[in-house]
Coordinates of C-alpha atoms and ligand atoms in Angstrom, one line a residue:
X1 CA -20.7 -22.6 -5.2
X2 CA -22.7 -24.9 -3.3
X3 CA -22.6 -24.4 0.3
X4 CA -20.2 -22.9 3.1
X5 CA -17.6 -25.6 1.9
X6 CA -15.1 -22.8 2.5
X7 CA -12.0 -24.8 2.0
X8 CA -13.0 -25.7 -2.5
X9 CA -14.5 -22.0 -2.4
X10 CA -11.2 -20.3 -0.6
X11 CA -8.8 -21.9 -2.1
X12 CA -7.0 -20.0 -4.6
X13 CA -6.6 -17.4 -1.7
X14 CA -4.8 -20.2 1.0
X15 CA -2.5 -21.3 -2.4
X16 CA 1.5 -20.3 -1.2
X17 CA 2.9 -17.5 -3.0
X18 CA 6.6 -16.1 -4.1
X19 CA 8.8 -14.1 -5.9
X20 CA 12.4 -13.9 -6.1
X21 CA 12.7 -14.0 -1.6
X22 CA 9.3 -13.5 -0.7
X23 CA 7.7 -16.9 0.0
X24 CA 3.8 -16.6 1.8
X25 CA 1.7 -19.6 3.4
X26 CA -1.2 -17.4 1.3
X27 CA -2.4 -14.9 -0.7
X28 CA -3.8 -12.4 1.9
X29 CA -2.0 -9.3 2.7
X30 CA -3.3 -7.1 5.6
X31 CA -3.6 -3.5 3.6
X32 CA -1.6 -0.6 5.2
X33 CA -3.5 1.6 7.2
X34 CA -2.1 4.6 9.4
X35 CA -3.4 4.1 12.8
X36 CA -1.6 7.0 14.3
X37 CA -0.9 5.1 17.7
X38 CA 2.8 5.3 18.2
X39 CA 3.5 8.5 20.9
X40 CA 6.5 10.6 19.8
X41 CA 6.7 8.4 16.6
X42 CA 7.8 4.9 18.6
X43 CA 5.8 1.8 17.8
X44 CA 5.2 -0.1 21.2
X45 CA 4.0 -3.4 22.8
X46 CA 0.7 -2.4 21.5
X47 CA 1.5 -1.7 17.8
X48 CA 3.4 -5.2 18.4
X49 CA 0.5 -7.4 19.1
X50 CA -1.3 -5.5 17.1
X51 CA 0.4 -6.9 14.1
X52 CA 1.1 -10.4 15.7
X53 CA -2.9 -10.6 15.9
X54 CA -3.5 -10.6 12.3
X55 CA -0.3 -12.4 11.8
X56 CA -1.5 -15.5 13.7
X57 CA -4.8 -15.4 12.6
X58 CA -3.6 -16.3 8.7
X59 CA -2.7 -13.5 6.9
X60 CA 0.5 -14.1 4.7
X61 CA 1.5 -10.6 4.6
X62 CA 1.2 -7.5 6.4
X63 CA 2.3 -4.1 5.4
X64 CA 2.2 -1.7 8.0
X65 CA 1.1 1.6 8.2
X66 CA 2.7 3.9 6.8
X67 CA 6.1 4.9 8.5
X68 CA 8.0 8.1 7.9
X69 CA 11.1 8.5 6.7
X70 CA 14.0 10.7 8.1
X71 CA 13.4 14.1 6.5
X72 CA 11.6 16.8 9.3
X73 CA 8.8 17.5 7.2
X74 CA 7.4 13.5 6.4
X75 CA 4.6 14.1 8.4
X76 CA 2.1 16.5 10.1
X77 CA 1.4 13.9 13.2
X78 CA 3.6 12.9 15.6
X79 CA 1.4 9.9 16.3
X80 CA 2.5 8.5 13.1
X81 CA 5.5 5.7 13.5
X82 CA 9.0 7.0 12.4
X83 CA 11.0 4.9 10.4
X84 CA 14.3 6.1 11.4
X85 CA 15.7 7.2 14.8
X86 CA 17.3 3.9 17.2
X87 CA 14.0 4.6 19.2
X88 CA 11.4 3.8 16.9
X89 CA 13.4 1.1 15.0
X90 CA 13.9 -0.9 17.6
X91 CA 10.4 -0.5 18.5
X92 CA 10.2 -1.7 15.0
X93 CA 12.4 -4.7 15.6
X94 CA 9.8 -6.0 18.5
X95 CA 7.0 -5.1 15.8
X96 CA 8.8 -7.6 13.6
X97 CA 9.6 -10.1 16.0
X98 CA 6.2 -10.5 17.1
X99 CA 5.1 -11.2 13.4
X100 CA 7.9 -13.4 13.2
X101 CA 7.0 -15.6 16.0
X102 CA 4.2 -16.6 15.3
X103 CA 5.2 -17.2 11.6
X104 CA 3.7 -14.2 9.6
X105 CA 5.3 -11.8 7.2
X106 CA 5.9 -7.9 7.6
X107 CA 6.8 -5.1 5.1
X108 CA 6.8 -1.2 6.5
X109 CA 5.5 1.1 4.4
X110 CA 7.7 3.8 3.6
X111 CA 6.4 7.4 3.6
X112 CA 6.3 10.9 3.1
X113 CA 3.1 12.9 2.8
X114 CA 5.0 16.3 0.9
X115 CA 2.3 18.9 1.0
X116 CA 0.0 17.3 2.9
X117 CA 1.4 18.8 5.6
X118 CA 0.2 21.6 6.9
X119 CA 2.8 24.8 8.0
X120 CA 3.0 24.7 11.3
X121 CA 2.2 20.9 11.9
X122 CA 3.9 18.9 14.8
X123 CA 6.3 17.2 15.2
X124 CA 9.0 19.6 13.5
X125 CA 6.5 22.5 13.3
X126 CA 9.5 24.6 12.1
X127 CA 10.0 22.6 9.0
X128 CA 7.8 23.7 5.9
X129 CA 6.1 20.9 3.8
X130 CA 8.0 20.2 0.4
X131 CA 6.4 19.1 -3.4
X132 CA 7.8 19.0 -6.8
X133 CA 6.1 22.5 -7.3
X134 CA 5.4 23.4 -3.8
X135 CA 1.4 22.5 -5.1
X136 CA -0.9 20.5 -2.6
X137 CA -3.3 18.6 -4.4
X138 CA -6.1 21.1 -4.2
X139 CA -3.9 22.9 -7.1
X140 CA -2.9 25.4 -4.2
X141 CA 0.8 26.8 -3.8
X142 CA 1.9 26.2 -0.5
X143 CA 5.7 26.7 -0.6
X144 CA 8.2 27.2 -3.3
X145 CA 9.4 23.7 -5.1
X146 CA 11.9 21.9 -4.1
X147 CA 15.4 22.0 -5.0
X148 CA 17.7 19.6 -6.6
X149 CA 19.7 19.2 -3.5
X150 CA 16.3 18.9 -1.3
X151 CA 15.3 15.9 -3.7
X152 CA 18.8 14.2 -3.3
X153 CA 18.3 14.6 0.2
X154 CA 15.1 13.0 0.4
X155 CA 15.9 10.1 -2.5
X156 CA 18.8 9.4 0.2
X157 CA 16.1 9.2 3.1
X158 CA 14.3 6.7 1.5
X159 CA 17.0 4.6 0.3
X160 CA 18.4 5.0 4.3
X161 CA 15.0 3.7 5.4
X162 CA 14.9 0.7 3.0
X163 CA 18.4 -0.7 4.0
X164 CA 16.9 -0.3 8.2
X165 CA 13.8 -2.2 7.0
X166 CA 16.6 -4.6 6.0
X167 CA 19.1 -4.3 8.6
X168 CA 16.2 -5.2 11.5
X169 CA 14.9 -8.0 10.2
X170 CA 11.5 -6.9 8.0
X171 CA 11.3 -9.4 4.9
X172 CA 10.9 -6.6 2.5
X173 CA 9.9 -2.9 1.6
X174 CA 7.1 -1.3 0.6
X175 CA 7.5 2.2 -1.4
X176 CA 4.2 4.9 -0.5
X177 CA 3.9 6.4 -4.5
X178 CA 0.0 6.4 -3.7
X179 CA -2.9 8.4 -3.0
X180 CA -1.3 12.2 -3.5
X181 CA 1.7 12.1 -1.4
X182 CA 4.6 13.2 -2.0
X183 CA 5.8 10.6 -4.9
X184 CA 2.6 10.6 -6.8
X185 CA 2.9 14.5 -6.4
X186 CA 5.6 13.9 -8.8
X187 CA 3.7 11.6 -10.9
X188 CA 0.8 14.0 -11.1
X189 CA -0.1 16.9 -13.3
X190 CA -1.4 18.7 -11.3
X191 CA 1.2 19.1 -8.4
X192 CA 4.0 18.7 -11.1
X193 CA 4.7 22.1 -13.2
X194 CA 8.3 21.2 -12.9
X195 CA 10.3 22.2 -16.2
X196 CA 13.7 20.3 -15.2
X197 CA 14.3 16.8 -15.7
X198 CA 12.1 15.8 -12.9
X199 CA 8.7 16.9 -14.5
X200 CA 7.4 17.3 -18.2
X201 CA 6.0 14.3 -19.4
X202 CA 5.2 11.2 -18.2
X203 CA 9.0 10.1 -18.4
X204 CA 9.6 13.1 -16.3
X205 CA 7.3 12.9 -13.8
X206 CA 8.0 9.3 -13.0
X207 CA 12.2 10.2 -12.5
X208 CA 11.7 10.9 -8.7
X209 CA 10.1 7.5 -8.5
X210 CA 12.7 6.0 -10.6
X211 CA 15.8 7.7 -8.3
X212 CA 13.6 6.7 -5.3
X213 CA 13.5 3.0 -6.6
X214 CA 16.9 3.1 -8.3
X215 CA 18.4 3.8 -4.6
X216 CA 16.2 1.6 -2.6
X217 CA 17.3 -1.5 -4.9
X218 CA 21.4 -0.4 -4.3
X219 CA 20.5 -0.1 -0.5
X220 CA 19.2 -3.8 0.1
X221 CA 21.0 -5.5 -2.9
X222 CA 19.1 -7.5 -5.6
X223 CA 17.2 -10.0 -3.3
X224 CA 15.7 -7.9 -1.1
X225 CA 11.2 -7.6 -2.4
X226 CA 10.5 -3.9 -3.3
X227 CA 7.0 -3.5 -3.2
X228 CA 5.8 -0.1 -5.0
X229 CA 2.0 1.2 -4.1
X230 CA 0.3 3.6 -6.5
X231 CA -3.2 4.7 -7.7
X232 CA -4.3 7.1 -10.1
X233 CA -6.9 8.5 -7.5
X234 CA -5.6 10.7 -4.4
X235 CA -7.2 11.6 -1.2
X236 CA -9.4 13.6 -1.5
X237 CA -9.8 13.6 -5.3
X238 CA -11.1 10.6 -6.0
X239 CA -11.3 11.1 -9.9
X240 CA -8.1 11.5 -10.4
X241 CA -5.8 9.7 -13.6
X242 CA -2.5 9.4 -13.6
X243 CA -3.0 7.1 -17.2
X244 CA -6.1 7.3 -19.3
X245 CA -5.5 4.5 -21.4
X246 CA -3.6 0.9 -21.0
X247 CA -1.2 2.8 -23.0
X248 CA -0.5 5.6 -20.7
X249 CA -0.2 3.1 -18.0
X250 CA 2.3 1.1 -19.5
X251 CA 4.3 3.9 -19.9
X252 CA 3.9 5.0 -16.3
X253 CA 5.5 1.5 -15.2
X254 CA 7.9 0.5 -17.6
X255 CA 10.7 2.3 -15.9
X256 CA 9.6 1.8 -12.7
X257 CA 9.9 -2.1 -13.7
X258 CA 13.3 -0.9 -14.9
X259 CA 14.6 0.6 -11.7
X260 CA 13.9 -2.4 -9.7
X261 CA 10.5 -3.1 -8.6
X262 CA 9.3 -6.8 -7.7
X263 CA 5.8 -6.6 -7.0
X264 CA 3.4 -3.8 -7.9
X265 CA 0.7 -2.7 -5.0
X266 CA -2.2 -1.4 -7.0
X267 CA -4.5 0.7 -5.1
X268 CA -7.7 1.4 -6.0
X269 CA -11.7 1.8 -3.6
X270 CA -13.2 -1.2 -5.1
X271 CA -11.5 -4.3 -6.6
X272 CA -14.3 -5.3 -9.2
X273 CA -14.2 -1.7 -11.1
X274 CA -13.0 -2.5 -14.6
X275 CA -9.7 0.1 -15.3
X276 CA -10.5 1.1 -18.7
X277 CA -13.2 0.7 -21.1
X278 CA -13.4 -2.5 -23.2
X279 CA -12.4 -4.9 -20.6
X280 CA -12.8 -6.2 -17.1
X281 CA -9.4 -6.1 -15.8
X282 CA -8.9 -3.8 -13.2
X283 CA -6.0 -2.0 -12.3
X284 CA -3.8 -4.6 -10.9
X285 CA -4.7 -7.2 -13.7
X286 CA -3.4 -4.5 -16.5
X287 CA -0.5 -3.8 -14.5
X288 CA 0.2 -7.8 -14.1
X289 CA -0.4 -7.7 -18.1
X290 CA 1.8 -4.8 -18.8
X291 CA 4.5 -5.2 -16.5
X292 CA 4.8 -9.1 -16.3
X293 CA 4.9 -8.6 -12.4
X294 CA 2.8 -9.9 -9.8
X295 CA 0.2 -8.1 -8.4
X296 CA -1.6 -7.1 -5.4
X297 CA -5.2 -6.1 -5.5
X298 CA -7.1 -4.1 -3.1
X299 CA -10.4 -2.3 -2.4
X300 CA -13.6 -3.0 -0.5
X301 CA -12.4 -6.7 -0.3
X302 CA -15.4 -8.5 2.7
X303 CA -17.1 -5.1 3.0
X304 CA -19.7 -5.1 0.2
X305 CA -22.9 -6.5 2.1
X306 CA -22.9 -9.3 -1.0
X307 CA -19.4 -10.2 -0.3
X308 CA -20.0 -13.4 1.4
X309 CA -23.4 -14.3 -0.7
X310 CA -21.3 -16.8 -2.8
X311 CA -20.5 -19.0 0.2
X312 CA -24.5 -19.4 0.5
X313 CA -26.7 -22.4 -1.0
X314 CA -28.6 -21.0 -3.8
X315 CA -27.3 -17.7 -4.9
X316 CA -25.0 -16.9 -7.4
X317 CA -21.5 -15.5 -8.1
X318 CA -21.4 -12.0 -9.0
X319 CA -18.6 -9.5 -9.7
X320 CA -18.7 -8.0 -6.3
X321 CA -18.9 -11.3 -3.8
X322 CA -15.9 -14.0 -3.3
X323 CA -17.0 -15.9 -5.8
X324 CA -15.6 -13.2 -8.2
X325 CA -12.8 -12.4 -6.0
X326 CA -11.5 -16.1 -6.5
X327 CA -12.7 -16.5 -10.2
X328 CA -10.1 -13.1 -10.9
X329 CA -7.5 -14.6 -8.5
X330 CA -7.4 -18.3 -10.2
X331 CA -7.6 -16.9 -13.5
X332 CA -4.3 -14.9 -12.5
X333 CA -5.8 -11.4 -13.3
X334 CA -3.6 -10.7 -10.0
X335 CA -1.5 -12.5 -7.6
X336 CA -2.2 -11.1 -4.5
X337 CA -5.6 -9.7 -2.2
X338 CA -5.2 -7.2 0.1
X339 CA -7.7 -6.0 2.8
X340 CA -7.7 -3.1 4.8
X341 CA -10.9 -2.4 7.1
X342 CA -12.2 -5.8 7.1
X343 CA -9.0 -7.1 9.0
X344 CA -8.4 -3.6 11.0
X345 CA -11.9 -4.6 12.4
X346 CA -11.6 -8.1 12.8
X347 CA -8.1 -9.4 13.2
X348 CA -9.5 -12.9 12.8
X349 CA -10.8 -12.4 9.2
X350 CA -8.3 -14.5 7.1
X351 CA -9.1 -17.5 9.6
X352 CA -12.4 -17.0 9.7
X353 CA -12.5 -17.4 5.9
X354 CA -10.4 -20.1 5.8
X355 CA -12.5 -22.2 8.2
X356 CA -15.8 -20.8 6.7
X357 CA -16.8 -19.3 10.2
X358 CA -18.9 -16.3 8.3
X359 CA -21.3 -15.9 10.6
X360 CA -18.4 -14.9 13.3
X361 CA -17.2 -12.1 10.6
X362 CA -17.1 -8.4 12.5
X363 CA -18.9 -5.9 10.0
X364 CA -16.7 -2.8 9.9
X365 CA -17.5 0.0 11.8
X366 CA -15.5 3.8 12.3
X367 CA -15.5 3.0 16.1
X368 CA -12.9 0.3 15.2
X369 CA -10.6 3.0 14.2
X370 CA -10.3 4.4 17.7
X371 CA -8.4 1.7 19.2
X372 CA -5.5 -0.6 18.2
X373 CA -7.5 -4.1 18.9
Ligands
FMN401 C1 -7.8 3.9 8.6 C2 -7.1 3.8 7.3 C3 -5.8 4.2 7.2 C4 -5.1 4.1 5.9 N1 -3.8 4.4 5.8 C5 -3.1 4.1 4.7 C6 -1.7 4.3 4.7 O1 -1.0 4.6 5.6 N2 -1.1 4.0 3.5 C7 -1.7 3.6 2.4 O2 -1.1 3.3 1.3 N3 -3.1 3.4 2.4 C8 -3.8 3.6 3.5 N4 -5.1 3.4 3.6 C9 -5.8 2.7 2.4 C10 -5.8 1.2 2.6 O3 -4.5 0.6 2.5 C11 -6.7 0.5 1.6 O4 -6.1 0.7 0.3 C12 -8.1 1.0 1.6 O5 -8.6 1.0 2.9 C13 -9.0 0.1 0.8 O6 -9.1 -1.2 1.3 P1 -10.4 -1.7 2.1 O7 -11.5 -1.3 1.3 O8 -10.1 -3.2 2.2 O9 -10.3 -1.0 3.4 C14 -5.8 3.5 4.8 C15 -7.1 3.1 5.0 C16 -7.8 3.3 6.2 C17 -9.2 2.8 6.3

C-alpha cells in the first residue's frame, strides 16, 4: 500500500453487502457490547443517539448490546436493556428509529446469561439462575438443572423476543450462543452433564440451540436474517474449545445451518489467530468454508498499535494491520468485520477510515466505558 489513499486501501470494507433481506451500504458492523445504561431495563434518548451516532458515521450494521429476554432470571443487572415489556420496547422502537433515520441498520442481541447470575441478583432477586446442569462455568453447581418445562419456557421467550424485534421495526435478530451464557452452557462440556436429549454429544448439546433457532425462524417467517454469535472461548475462560478440529466444528454448525441460521457471528479476541493448525483461516473463514454462510469476523479490529501501519508510505502489510484485514476480506475468508471498542470509543471510526482521517482516530481507553458518548 502506498500512501493514506484510504479509498484503494478501504475498499473491500465500503463494498455493499446482502443476504436473503439484509442489504448494507458496507461491510462494518458495530460489535455488541453491554453498556448497562438503560435504568429499570428501558433504553432511552441516550441509548438512542447513542446508536444513531455510529449509525451516521458509516457503519452498515449495528448489533446492540445485548438485551434480555422475558424469563426473571436473564440477567443479574437491572441496568441491562430488557427486550420484552411495552416499556422497554418502545424505548426500543425510538432506538430503531434513530438508526433508521439517518439510514443505518440495527439488529438486538438477544440474551440470557443462565448461571451467570448470581442468587440474589437484581432485578428479580427472588428468581434463581438456571443452566442445562445448574453448573456455572467455573465447573461449580449453583442450582439443580433445568427442567424440560423450564427449557420450553425459555425456547418460547426467545422465540417471543425475535418476532418483537420484528414486530417494531429492527431489520433482523441476533441470537447470544457466545461467551458462556446460557446457550453455549448447552453447547459446553463442562456446564452440560445432561443425560436427556438435550446433552451427550455434540448433537446433544447443540439441540437447545437448534429448538432456540428452530422457533425463532417460525416466529419471523423465512425472510426475516437470523444472526447466531458463538465462540469456543467463554468469559472468563479464555482457553476454552467447543471443537478441536475443523471436523468437530462442522459438526457443531451443520444443524444449526439446518434450523435456520443466515449469517454466522463468529467471536473470537483477535481476528488474525489462525483456528486450527495447518491453516490461516480463522474462525469465521472455516465457518464460511464449512457452512457455505456468510460470515462476520471480530476481534481486536483498529486496536493493535500496528493496525493502521499499512495506510503508511513505506511499511509493509502484515497479518495484524488493515492491510491483512482487507487481503482476508477480498479473498472472502469472511463477509463481514465487526468492531467493538474501537467504535464504543470513537463513534466516528468507520468514517474516519473511509476518508483516511487516521490521525483523528480515538485510541481506546476503559474511561470510555463509563459513559454512553
Ligand atoms: C464493554 C464490552 C461489552 C461487551 N458486551 C457484549 C455483549 O453484550 N454481547 C456480546 O456478544 N459480546 C460482548 N462484548 C464482546 C464484543 O462484542 C467483541 O466481541 C469484543 O469486544 C472484541 O471486539 P473488539 O476487540 O473490537 O473490542 C463486549 C465487549 C466489551 C468491550
Amino acid at each position: 500500500m502506498s500512501n493514506t489513499g484510504g479509498n484503494q486501501v478501504t475498499n473491500p470494507l465500503f463494498n455493499p453487502f446482502h443476504a436473503g433481506n439484509l442489504e448494507l451500504s458496507n461491510r462494518i458492523v458495530m460489535a455488541p457490547m453491554t453498556r448497562s445504561g438503560s435504568p429499570g431495563g428501558v433504553p432511552g434518548e441516550n441509548v438512542a443517539e447513542y446508536y444513531k451516532r455510529r449509525a451516521e458515521n458509516g457503519v452498515g450494521l449495528i448489533v446492540t448490546e445485548g438485551t434480555v429476554i422475558n424469563h426473571p432470571a436473564a440477567t443479574g443487572d437491572p441496568n441491562v436493556p430488557r427486550f420484552h415489556g411495552e416499556d422497554a420496547l418502545s424505548g426500543w422502537k425510538k432506538v430503531v428509529e434513530a438508526v433508521h433515520s439517518v439510514g443505518g441498520r440495527i439488529i438486538p442481541q438477544i440474551w440470557h446469561v443462565g448461571t451467570d447470575r448470581k442468587i440474589g441478583d437484581s432485578p428479580n432477586p427472588e428468581a434463581l439462575p438456571i443452566g442445562p446442569s445448574g453448573i456455572n462455568i467455573f465447573g461449580e453447581k449453583v442450582v439443580e438443572p433445568m427442567t424440560e418445562a423450564e427449557i420450553a419456557q425459555v425456547i418460547a421467550a426467545y422465540a417471543q423476543a425475535a418476532a418483537d424485534a420484528k414486530r417494531i421495526g429492527f431489520d433482523g435478530v441476533e441470537i447470544h450462543g457466545a461467551h458462556g451464557y446460557l446457550i453455549d452452557q448447552f453447547f459446553w462440556e463442562r456446564t452440560n452433564k445432561r443425560t436427556d436429549k438435550y446433552g451427550g454429544d455434540m448433537l446433544g448439546r447443540t439441540r437447545f440451540a437448534v429448538e432456540v433457532i428452530e422457533a425463532c425462524r417460525k416466529a419471523v417467517g423465512p425472510d426475516f436474517p437470523i444472526v447466531f454469535r458463538f465462540s469456543q472461548w467463554k468469559s472468563s475462560v479464555y482457553t476454552a474449545k467447543l471443537a478441536e478440529t475443523p471436523e468437530l466444528l462442522g459438526q457443531f454448525l451443520a444443524p444449526l445451518v439446518e434450523a435456520g441460521v443466515d449469517v454466522f457471528h463468529c467471536s473470537t479476541r483477535r481476528f488474525w489467530e489462525p483456528e486450527f493448525e495447518g491453516s490461516d483461516l480463522n474462525l469465521a473463514g472455516w465457518t464460511k468454508k464449512l457452512t457455505g454462510k456468510p460470515t462476520i469476523t471480530v476481534g481486536s479490529v483498529g486496536l493493535d498499535t500496528d493496525f493502521m501501519s499499512g495506510f503508511t508510505e513505506g511499511k509493509g502489510a502484515s497479518n495484524t494491520n488493515i492491510d491483512g484485514l482487507l487481503e482476508r476480506l477480498d479473498r472472502g475468508e469472511f463477509d463481514l468485520v465487526a468492531v467493538g471498542r474501537a467504535l464504543l470509543v470513537d463513534p466516528a471510526w468507520a468514517n474516519k477510515i473511509r476518508e483516511g482521517r487516521l490521525d483523528e482516530l480515538v485510541p481506546f481507553s476503559t474511561e470510555a466505558l463509563r459513559t454512553l458518548a
